[in-house]
Structures are given as C-alpha cells and as structure tokens.
Coordinates of C-alpha atoms and ligand atoms in Angstrom, one line a residue:
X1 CA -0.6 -21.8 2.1
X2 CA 2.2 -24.3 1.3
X3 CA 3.9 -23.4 -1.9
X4 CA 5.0 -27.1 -3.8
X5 CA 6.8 -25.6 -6.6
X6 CA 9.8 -24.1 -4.9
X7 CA 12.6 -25.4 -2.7
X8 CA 12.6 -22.6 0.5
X9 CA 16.5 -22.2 0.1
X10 CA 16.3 -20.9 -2.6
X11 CA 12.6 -19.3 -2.4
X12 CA 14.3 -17.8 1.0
X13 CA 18.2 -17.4 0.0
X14 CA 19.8 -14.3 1.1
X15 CA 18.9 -11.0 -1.5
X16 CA 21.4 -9.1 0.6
X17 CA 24.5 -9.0 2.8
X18 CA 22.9 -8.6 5.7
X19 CA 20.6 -11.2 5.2
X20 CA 23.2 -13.7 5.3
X21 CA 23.6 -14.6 9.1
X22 CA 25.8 -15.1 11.9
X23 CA 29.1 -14.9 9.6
X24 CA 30.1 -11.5 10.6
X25 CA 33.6 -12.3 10.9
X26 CA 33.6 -13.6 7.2
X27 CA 31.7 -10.3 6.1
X28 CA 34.4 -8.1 8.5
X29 CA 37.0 -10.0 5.9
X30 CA 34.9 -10.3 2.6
X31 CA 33.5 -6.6 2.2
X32 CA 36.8 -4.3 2.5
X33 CA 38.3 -6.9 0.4
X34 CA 35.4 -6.4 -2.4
X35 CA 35.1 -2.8 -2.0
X36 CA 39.1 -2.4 -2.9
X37 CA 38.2 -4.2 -5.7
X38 CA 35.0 -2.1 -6.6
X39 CA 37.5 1.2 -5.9
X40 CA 39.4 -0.1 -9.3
X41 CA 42.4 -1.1 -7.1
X42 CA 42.8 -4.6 -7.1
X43 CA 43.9 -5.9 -3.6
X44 CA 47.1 -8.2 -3.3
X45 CA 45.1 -11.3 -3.3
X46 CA 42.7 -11.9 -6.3
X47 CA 41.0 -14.0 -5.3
X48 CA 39.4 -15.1 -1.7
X49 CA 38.7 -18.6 -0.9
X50 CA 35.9 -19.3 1.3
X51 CA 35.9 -22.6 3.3
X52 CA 33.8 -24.1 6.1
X53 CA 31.0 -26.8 6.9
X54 CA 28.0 -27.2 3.9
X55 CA 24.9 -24.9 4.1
X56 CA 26.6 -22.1 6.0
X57 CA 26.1 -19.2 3.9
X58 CA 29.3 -19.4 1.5
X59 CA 27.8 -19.1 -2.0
X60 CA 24.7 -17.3 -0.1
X61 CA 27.3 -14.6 0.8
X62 CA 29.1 -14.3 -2.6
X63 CA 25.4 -14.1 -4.6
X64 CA 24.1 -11.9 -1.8
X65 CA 26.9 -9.4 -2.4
X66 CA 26.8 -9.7 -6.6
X67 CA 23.0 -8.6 -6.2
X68 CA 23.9 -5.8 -3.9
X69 CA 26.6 -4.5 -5.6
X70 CA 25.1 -4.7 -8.7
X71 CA 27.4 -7.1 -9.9
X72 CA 27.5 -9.7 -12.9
X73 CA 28.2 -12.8 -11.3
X74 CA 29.6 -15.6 -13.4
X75 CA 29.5 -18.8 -12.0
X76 CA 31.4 -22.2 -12.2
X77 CA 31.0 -25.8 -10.4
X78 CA 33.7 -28.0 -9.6
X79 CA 32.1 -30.6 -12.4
X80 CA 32.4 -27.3 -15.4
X81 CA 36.0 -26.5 -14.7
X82 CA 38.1 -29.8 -14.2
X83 CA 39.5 -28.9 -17.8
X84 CA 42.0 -26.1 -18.8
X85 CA 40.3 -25.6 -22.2
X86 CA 36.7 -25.4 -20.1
X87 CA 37.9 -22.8 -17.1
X88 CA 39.6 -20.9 -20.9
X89 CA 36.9 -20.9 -22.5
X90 CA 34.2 -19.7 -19.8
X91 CA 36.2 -18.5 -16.9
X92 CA 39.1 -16.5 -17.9
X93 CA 37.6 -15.2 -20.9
X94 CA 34.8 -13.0 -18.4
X95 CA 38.1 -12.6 -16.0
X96 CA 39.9 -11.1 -18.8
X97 CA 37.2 -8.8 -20.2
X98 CA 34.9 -6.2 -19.4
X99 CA 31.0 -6.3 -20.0
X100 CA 29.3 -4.8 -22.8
X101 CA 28.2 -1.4 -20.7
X102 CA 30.8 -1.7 -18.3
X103 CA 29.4 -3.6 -15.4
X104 CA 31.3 -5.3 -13.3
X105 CA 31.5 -8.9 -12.5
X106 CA 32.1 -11.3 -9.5
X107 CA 33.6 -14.7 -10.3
X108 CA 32.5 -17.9 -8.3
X109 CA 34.3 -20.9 -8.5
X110 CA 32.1 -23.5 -6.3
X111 CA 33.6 -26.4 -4.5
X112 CA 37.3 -26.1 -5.5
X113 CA 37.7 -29.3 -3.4
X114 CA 36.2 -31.2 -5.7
X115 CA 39.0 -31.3 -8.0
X116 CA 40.9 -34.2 -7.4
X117 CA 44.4 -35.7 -8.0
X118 CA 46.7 -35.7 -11.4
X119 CA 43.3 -36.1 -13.4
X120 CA 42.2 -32.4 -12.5
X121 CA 46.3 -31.1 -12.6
X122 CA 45.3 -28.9 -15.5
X123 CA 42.1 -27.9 -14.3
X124 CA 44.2 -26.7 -10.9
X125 CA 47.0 -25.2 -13.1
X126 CA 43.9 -23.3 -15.0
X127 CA 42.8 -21.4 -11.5
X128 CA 45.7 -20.4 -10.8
X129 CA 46.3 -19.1 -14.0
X130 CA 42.9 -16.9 -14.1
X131 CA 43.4 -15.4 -10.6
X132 CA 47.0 -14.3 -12.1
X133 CA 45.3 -12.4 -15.1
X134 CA 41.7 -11.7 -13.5
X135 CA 40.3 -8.3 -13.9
X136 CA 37.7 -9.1 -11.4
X137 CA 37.3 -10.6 -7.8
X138 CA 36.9 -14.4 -7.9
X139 CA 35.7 -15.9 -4.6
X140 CA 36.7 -20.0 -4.7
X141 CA 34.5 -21.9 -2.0
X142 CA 35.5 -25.3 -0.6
X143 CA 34.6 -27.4 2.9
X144 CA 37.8 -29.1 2.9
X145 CA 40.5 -26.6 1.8
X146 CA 43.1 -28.4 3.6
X147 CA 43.7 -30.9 1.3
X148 CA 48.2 -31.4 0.1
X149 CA 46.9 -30.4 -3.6
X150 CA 45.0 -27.1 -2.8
X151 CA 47.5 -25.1 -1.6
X152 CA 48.6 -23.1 -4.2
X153 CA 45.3 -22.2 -4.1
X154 CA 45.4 -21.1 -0.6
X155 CA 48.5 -19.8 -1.5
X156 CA 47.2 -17.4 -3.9
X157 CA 43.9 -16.7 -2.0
X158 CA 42.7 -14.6 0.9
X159 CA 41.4 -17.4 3.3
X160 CA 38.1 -16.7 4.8
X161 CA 36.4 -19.3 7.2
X162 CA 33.4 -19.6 7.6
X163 CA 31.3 -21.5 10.9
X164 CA 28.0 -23.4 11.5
X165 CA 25.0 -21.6 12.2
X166 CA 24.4 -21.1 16.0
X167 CA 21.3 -22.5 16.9
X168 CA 19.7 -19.4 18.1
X169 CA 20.3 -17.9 14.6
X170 CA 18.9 -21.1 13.2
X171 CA 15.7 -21.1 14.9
X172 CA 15.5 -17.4 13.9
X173 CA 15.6 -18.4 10.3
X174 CA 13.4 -20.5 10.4
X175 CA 10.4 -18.5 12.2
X176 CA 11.1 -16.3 9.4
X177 CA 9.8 -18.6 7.1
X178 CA 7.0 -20.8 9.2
X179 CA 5.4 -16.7 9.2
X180 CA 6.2 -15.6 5.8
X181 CA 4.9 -19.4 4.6
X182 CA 1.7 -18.7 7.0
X183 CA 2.9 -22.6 8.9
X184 CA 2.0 -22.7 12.6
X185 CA 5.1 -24.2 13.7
X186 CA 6.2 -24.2 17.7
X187 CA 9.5 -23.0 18.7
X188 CA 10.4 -26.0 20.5
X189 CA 9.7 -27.8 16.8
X190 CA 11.7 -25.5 15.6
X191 CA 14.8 -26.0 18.4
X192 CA 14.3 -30.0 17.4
X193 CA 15.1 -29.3 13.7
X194 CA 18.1 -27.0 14.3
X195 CA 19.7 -28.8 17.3
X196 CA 19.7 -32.2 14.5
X197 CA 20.9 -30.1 11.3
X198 CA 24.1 -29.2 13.8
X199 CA 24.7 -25.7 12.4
X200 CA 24.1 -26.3 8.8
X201 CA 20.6 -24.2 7.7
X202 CA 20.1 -25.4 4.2
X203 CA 19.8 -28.9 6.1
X204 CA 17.5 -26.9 8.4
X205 CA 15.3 -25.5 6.0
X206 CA 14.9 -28.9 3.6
X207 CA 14.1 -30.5 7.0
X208 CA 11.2 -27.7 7.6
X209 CA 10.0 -27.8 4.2
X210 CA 9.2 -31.6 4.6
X211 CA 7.4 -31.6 7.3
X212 CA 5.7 -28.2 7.0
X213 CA 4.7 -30.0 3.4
X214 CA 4.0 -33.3 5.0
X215 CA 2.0 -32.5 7.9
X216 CA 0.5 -28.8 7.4
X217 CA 2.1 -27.4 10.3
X218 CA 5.5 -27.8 12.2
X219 CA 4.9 -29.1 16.1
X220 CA 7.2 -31.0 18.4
X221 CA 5.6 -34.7 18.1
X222 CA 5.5 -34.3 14.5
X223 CA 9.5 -33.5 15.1
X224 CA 10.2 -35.9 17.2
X225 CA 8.2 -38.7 15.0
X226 CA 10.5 -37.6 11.7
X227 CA 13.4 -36.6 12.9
X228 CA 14.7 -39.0 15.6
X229 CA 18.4 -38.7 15.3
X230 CA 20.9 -37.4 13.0
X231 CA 21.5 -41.1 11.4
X232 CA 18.0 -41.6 11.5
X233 CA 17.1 -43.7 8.3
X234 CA 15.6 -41.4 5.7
X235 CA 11.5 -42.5 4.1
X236 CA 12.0 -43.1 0.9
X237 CA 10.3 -39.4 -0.1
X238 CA 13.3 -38.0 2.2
X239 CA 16.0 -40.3 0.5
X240 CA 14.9 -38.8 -2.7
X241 CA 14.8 -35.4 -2.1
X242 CA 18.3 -35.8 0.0
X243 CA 19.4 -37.1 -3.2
X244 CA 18.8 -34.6 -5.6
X245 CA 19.4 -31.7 -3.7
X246 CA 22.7 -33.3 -2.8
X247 CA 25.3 -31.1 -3.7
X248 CA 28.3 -33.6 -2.9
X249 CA 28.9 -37.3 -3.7
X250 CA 28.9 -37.6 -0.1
X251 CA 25.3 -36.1 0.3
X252 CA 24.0 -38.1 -2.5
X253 CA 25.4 -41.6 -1.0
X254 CA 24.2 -40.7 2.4
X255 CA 21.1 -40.5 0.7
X256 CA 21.1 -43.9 -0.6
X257 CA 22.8 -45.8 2.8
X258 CA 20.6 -44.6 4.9
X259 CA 17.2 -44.8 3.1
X260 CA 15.1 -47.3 4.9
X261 CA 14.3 -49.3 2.0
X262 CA 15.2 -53.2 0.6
X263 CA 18.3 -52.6 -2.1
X264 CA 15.7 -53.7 -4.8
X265 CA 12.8 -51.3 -3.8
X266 CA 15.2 -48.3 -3.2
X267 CA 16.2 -49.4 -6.9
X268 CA 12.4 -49.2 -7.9
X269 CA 12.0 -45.9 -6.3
X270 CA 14.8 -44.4 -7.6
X271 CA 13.5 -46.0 -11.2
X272 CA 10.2 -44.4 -10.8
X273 CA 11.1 -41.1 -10.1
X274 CA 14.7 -39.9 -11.8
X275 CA 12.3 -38.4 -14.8
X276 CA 9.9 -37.0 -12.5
X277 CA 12.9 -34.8 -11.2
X278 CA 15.0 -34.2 -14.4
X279 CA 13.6 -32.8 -17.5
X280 CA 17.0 -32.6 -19.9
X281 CA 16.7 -35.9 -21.6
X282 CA 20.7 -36.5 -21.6
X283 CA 20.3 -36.0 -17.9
X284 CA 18.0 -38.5 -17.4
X285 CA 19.8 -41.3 -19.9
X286 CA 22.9 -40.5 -18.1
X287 CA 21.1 -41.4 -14.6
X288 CA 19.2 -44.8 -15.8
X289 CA 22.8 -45.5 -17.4
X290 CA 24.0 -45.4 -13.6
X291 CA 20.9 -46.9 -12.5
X292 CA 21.3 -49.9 -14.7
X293 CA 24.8 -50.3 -13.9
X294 CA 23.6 -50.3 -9.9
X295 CA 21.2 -53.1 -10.7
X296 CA 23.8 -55.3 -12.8
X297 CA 25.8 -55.1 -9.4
X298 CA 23.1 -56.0 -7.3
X299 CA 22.3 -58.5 -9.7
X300 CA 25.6 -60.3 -9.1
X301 CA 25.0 -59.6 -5.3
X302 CA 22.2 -61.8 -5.3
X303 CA 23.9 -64.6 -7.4
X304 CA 26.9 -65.1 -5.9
X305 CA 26.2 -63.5 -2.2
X306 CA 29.2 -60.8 -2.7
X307 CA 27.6 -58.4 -0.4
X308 CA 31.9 -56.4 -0.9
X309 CA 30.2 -55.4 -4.1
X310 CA 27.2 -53.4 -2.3
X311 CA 29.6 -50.1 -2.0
X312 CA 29.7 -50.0 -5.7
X313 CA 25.7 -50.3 -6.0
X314 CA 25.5 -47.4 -3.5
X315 CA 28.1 -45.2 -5.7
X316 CA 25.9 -45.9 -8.6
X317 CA 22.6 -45.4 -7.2
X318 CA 23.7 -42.4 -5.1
X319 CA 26.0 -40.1 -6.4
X320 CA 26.2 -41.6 -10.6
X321 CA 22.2 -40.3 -10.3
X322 CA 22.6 -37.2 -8.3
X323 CA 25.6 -36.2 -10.5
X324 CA 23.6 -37.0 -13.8
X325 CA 22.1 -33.5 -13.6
X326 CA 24.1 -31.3 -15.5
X327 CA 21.2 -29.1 -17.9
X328 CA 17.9 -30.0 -15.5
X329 CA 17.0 -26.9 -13.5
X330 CA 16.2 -27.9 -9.9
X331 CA 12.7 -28.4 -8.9
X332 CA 10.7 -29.0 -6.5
X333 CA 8.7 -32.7 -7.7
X334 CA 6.2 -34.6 -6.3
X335 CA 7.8 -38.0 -6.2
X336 CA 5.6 -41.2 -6.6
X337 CA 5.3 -44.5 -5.9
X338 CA 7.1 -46.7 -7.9
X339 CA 4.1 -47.9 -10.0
X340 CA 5.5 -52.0 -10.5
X341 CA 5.3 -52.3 -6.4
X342 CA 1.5 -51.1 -6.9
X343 CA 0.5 -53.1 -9.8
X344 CA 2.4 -56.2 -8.2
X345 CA 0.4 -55.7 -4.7
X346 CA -2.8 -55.2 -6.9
X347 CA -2.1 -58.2 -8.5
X348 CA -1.0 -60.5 -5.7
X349 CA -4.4 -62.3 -5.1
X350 CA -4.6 -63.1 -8.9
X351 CA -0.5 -64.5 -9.3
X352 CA -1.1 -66.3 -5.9
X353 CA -4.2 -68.0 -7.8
X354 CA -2.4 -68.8 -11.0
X355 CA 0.3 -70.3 -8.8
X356 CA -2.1 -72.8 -7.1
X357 CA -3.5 -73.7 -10.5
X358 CA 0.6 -74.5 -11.7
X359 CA 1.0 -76.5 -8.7
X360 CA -1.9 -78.6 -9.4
X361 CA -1.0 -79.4 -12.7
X362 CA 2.7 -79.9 -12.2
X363 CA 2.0 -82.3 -10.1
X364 CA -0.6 -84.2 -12.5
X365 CA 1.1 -83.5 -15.9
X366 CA 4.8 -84.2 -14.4
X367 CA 6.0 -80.8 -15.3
X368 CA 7.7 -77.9 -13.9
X369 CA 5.2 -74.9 -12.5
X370 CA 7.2 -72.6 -14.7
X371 CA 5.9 -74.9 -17.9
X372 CA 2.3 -75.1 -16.3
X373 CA 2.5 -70.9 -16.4
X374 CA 3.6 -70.3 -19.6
X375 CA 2.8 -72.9 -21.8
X376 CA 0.0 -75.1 -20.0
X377 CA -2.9 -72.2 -18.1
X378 CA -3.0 -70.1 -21.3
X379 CA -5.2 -72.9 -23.0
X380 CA -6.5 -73.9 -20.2
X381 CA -8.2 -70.6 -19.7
X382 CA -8.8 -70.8 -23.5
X383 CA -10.7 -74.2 -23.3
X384 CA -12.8 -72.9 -20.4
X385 CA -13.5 -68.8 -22.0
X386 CA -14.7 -71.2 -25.5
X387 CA -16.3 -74.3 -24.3
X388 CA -17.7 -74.1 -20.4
X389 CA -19.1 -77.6 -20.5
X390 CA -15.6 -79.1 -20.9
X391 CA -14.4 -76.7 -18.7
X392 CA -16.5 -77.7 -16.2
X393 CA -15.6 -81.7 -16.7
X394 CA -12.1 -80.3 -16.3
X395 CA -12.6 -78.4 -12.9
X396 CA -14.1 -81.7 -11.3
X397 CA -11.1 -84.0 -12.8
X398 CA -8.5 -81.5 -11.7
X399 CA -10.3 -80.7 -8.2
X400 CA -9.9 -77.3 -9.0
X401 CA -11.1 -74.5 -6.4
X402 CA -13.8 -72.0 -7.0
X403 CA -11.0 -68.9 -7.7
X404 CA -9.2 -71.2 -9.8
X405 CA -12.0 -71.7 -12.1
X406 CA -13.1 -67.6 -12.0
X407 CA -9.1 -67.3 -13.1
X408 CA -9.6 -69.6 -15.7
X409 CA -12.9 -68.8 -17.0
X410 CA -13.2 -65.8 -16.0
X411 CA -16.4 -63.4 -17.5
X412 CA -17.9 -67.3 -18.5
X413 CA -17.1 -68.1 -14.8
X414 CA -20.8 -68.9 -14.7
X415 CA -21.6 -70.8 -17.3
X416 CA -18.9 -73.5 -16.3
X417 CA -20.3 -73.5 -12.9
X418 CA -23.6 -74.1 -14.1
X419 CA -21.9 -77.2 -16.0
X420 CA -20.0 -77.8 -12.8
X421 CA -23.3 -78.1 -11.1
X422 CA -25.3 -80.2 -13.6
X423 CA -22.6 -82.8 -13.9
X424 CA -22.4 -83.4 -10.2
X425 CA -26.7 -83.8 -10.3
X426 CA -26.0 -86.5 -12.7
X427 CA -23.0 -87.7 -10.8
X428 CA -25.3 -88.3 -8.0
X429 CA -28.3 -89.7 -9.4
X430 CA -25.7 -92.2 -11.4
X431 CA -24.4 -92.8 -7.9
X432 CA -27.6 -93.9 -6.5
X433 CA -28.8 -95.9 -9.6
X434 CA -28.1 -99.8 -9.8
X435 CA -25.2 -100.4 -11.4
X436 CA -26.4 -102.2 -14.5
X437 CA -28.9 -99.4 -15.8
X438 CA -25.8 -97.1 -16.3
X439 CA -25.2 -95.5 -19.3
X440 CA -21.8 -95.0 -21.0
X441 CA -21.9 -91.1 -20.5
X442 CA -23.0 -92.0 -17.1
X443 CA -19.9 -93.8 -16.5
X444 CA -17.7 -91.3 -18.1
X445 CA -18.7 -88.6 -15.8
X446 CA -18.2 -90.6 -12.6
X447 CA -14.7 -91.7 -13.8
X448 CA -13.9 -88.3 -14.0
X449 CA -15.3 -87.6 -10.5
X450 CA -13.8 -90.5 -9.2
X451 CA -9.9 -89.5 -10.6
X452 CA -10.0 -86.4 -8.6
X453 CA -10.9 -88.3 -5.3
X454 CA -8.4 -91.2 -4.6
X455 CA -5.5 -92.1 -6.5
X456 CA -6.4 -95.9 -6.3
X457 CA -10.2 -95.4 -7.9
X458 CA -8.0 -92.7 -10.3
X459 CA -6.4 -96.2 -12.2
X460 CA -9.5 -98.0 -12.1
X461 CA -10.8 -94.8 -13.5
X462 CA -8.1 -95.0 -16.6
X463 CA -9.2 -98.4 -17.1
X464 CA -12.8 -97.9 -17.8
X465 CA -12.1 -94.9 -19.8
X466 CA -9.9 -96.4 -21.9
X467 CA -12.5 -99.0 -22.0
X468 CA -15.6 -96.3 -22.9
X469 CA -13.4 -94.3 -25.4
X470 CA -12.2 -98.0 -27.3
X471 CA -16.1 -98.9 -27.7
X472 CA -17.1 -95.8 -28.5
X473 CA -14.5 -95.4 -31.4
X474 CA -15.4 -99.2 -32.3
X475 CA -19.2 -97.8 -32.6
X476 CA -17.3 -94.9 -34.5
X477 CA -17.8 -91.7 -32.5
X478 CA -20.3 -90.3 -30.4
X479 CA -21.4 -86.9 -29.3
X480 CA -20.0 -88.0 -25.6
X481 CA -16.5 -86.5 -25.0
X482 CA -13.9 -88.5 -22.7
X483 CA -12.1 -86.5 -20.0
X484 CA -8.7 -85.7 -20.9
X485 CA -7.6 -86.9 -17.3
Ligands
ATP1 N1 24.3 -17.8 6.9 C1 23.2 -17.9 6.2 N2 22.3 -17.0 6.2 C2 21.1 -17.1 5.5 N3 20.8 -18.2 4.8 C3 21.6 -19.2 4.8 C4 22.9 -19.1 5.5 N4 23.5 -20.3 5.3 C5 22.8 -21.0 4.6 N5 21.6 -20.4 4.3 C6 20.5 -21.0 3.5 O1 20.9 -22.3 3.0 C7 21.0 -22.3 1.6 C8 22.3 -23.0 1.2 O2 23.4 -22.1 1.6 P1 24.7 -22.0 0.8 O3 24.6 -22.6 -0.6 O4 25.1 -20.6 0.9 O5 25.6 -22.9 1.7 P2 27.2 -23.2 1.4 O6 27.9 -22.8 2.7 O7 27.6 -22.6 0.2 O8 27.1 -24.8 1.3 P3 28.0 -25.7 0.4 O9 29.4 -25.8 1.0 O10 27.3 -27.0 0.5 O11 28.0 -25.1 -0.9 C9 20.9 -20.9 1.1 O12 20.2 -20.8 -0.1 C10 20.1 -20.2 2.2 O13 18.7 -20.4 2.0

C-alpha cells in the first residue's frame, strides 16, 4: 500500500549513523570529533562545517547522530539567523546554557551559504561569535562553502566534505523502500531513477515516490516515459511538488523554468494550489503577495512584449512562493486542477454560443460585441424567458440558430420554438395566398421573415412596417405587435 500522507525522505530519513550511506569518510571525520565533545573536552574547532552537493546526507548525518547520542538538537535555517539579535536570541542562548536535566545539545546551522553580502554582515559576525562562546558542538552545512565571505567561517570550522551518492548505494536505497512500501519496482527502474538524480538521493527518492504514487508500481517504461532526461520539462503535479520541497531559490526556480506549462496556466496552477500546501495563513498571504506580484509582471509582458521582464515573473512565482513557508509544516498534498481552466473548458460550448449571438447583433445594431454581451443578450434572454411568442418573431428577424435560441430561452426553449414554428405555418400559407386577401398581421410577419433573408427585401421590409405600424397607430392600437427589426 502507497502511503499519501508522508514525503519518503523523511518517512525514510536516517534514525542512525549507520543508516546514513556511503559518507564514511565524513563519519571517519565527524564521530571522533563529536565524541571529544561528548568526553566534556571540547576539541580545537567548535564547530564543523559540512559542505557538498544537495541531498547527500548532510543534515541526515547531523540528525542521525543527535538521535543516537541522545542529543537535543537545536536547529536553525539560513532564513532564521540572518540577524544578530535572531542567532542572540535563539542560537547562542542554547550554546551558552545547559538543559534543564543536563542533556546535552547539538547545534545545526543549515545552509550557511545562504547568507549573503553586507545585508547578512551581522548575521555572519553573529556565528562566529556563538562558535567562540558555544558550550556545545555546532555543525554549519553549506553546498557552496567556497564563497570570499564564508571564510572566517571556514576559518573557524573543521571542514568536512561530503560526495554524491554512488549509484550502487542509490539503487540500494531505494529497494529498501520499493520493499518496506510493498511497490513492485524493477532494478533496472530503479538504475534509471538514480543514474538521472546524479548522486543526489533525496532527488532519488521524490523521483520514486511520484511514480510509485502515480502508477502503482516502479518498472522501466514507466521510467523511461517520466523521466527522460535531467532537463526534462517537469508536469505540472512535478513542478509543484519540485516547488515546495525546494529547499533553495535555485530548486524552487528550476521548478517554475522548467514546468511544461503556458506562463498563465503555470500561474493558475500555482493559484489553485499554494493553500492546498500551506496551512499558516501568513504563509499563504505572503505566497499570493508573490504570486500577484508575478502576474503584474506578466501582465506588462503581454502589453508591451518585454519578454527581459520574464526572469522577474520566474523569481516571483518560484522561489517568493517556495520561500513563503516559514510556520506551515511540510506535507504531503494532493494538488488539483486549477478549478477556472475546468469551469472555462465546461463552459466553452456555451461562451462560443453567446459569442455568435454578439456577432450577429453587432453587426445589425452597429455596436461593439463587447456592448452586445454586456448590455444587449441580457434582455434579450429576458424578452425570450417572459414572452416566447416575441421571442420567436425575434429569432426569425435575427436569423438566429437553434443553440442561439436554447441560450437565450433557455428552460422556455420550447415554447419559442413552438412560436418559431407557427409563425413560419402562417408565413407560408401568407406566401401562397393572393396578394390582396392579406391581412395586416399577415404582412407584418412576412416582413419580418423577409428582413432576415436579403438586405434589399430588408428595406422594402422597413417601408411596409413603418407603413403597418403608422395605420395601426392611426386606427389607435391593435393587439398585433411590430417587429422591432
Ligand atoms: N547518505 C544518505 N544516506 C541515507 N539517506 C540519505 C542520504 N543522503 C540523503 N538521504 C535522504 O535524502 C533526504 C535529504 O537528505 P539531507 O537533507 O540530509 O541532504 P543534504 O545533503 O543536507 O541536502 P541539502 O544540502 O539540500 O540540505 C534525507 O531525508 C534522506 O531521506
């Protein structure tokens, strides 16, 4: 059985040291170091600073030790400690001190790298601060510790690399959970999805839950069909979960470039489902705030054709929404369809229709189709709900088409055809009658019949009408109604 509710990397995330694979040389430099520090003897360096490529087993190797060691483990992100008063407040304060019944603690700083420039200076200043007066071990992670401003930080820390995932130890990882999930998968599936995730497991994994999710078991067509290269285009169910499980900006943009979706309906997607995956209500404000701000750019876009302005729409959309998270806990959502794409491919037969009836009377009432939409059907499809027999005089003097008159009329649709029908009977028999036993109503009808035929019988038809209406109102009224046409 597939279990929906929980991503596998973290339903499967190492418990122990041991489980964390194919990094022995950063466990060779990571244990002794820890254990000195468990001993009560703090080593020379106070802190280490793991680095290497994403999904590798960094923070799987510092929360698989906590949990063995019995260890508290206090845990920051790049977006918590930017500040000096935030990395004071949280950080050094459990550096500084020891737990209530002495237990000891473990102190993760997560993707160092992402503090940037002169804006972060004091958050930098901060670290370096902490790992001078820290009574515990603080492991700093990063993918990119190479960077001019982060090294005092390597200065201060023991450097531990850390290197993609062989592919062997991939596909073992993976068997583990196609058995433990109860998925038939075939290894040659499995080689696919670990030759394309290069190394990186948690890629691996969200890559196996997908299909294993999508398809109910894991062969190599299926594979093949999904995943066809590494900058394949992503559905628009993969560009969503790639996007909130992004951990980086550049995850989350990735996302967003390479979903294979129209600007507007990635827009729509991403619309429909930011409060399926976040439940914190600032969270999800903060993600339509980026969201709207991604469609005012598009918006220009498709004013002035400044496709330069696209990058900013994929910042927006990409890494403003996956970045909006700050209090949601991570889940795993079913994402849906955006529901205005449904209701407007439900409703295309019915908007084509109303556009044919706009074009028919634009053209007759010398005004624009917009007009004929908004101001013009709504009466009409008044007129013809209240009084079907005018309705129907309306139909023949507009030549309107049977689905044009079920739009207009619609639950009285046959009444006016009945109408429709009688006033064509008498049409007929007043066609076939000499001309000089005709009666005025007779008359009226056939003009009408006659203005939707030709144009030149449609100005004798004015003419007589004019004519019938002036006698009538000289006889003073009659039950007879003239055509409005
Ligand atoms: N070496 C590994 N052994 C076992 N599981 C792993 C290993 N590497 C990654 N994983 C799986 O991938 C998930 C993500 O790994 P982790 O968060 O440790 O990667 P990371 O190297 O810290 O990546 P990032 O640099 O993006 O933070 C884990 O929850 C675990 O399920």
């Amino acid at each position: 059985m597939v279990t929906r509710n929980l991503p596998w990397i973290i339903k499967y995330r190492p418990r122990r040291v041991e489980d964390v694979v194919d990094q022995e040389q950063a466990k060779e430099k990571f244990i002794p170091w820890l254990r000195q520090w468990l001993r009560g003897r703090p080593p020379e360096k106070k802190a280490a600073l793991f680095y290497g490529p994403a999904g590798v087993g960094k923070t799987s190797l510092v929360e698989a030790a906590a949990h063995e060691y019995g260890l508290e483990l206090i845990e920051m992100n790049a977006s918590d400690f930017r500040r000096r008063e935030d990395i004071e407040r949280i950080a050094k304060v459990a550096a500084t001190q020891y737990s209530l019944f002495g237990r000891k603690r473990i102190i993760l700083l997560d993707e160092v790298d992402g503090i940037s420039g002169t804006a972060d200076r004091g958050g930098l200043d901060a670290i370096l601060d902490l790992i001078n007066v820290t009574r515990h071990p603080i492991v700093m992670t990063a993918n990119d510790p190479w960077d001019q401003k982060l090294r005092p930080l390597r200065e201060a820390a023991l450097m531990i690399p850390f290197n993609r995932l062989s592919e062997r130890h991939v596909v073992q990882a993976l068997k583990r959970i196609c058995i433990a999930e109860g998925i038939e998968c075939e290894d040659a599936a499995l080689k696919l999805i670990a030759q394309r995730a290069e190394g990186d497991l948690r890629s691996a994994i969200n890559d196996l839950q997908a299909i294993a999710e999508g398809y109910g078991r894991v062969t190599v067509d299926i594979v093949r069909g999904v995943l066809t290269s590494r900058d394949r285009q992503y559905s628009p169910w993969e560009m969503l979960r790639h996007l909130f499980m992004s951990k980086y900006a550049w995850q989350a943009k990735r996302a967003v470039t390479h979903a294979d979706l129209d600007y507007d309906t990635m827009l729509q997607w991403l619309n429909e489902n930011i409060a399926i995956q976040y439940s914190d209500p600032e969270d999800i404000w903060r993600a339509h705030e980026s969201l709207a701000r991604a469609d005012i750019f598009m918006g220009r876009i498709r004013r002035t054709q400044s496709w330069d302005l696209l990058s900013y729409v994929f910042d927006l959309a990409g890494p403003g929404i996956a970045l909006a998270r700050k209090k949601s806990k991570f889940k795993w959502a079913k994402y849906q369809f955006p529901q205005k794409i449904l209701l407007l491919a439900r409703t295309k037969e019915t908007r084509e229709v109303r556009d044919a009836i706009a074009e028919v009377l634009a053209k007759r009432l010398h005004i624009s189709k917009a007009r004929a939409k908004s101001e013009i059907i709504p009466f009409l499809s008044m007129i013809f709900r209240e009084r079907p027999d005018y309705a129907a005089r309306i139909a023949i003097g507009y030549n309107l088409t049977d689905s044009m008159i079920k739009y207009l009329a619609g639950p009285v649709y046959n009444q006016v055809k009945e109408h429709i029908n009688m006033l064509l009977l008498r049409l007929e028999r007043a066609a076939s009658a000499p001309a000089r036993t005709k009666t005025a109503a007779n008359k009226s009808v056939q003009h009408a019949s006659v203005a939707a035929s030709t144009s030149s019988s449609s100005s004798v038809k004015r003419k007589s009408t004019r004519r019938t209406s002036s006698r009538r109102r000289r006889k003073g009224g009659g039950t007879q109604t003239t055509l409005p046409i």
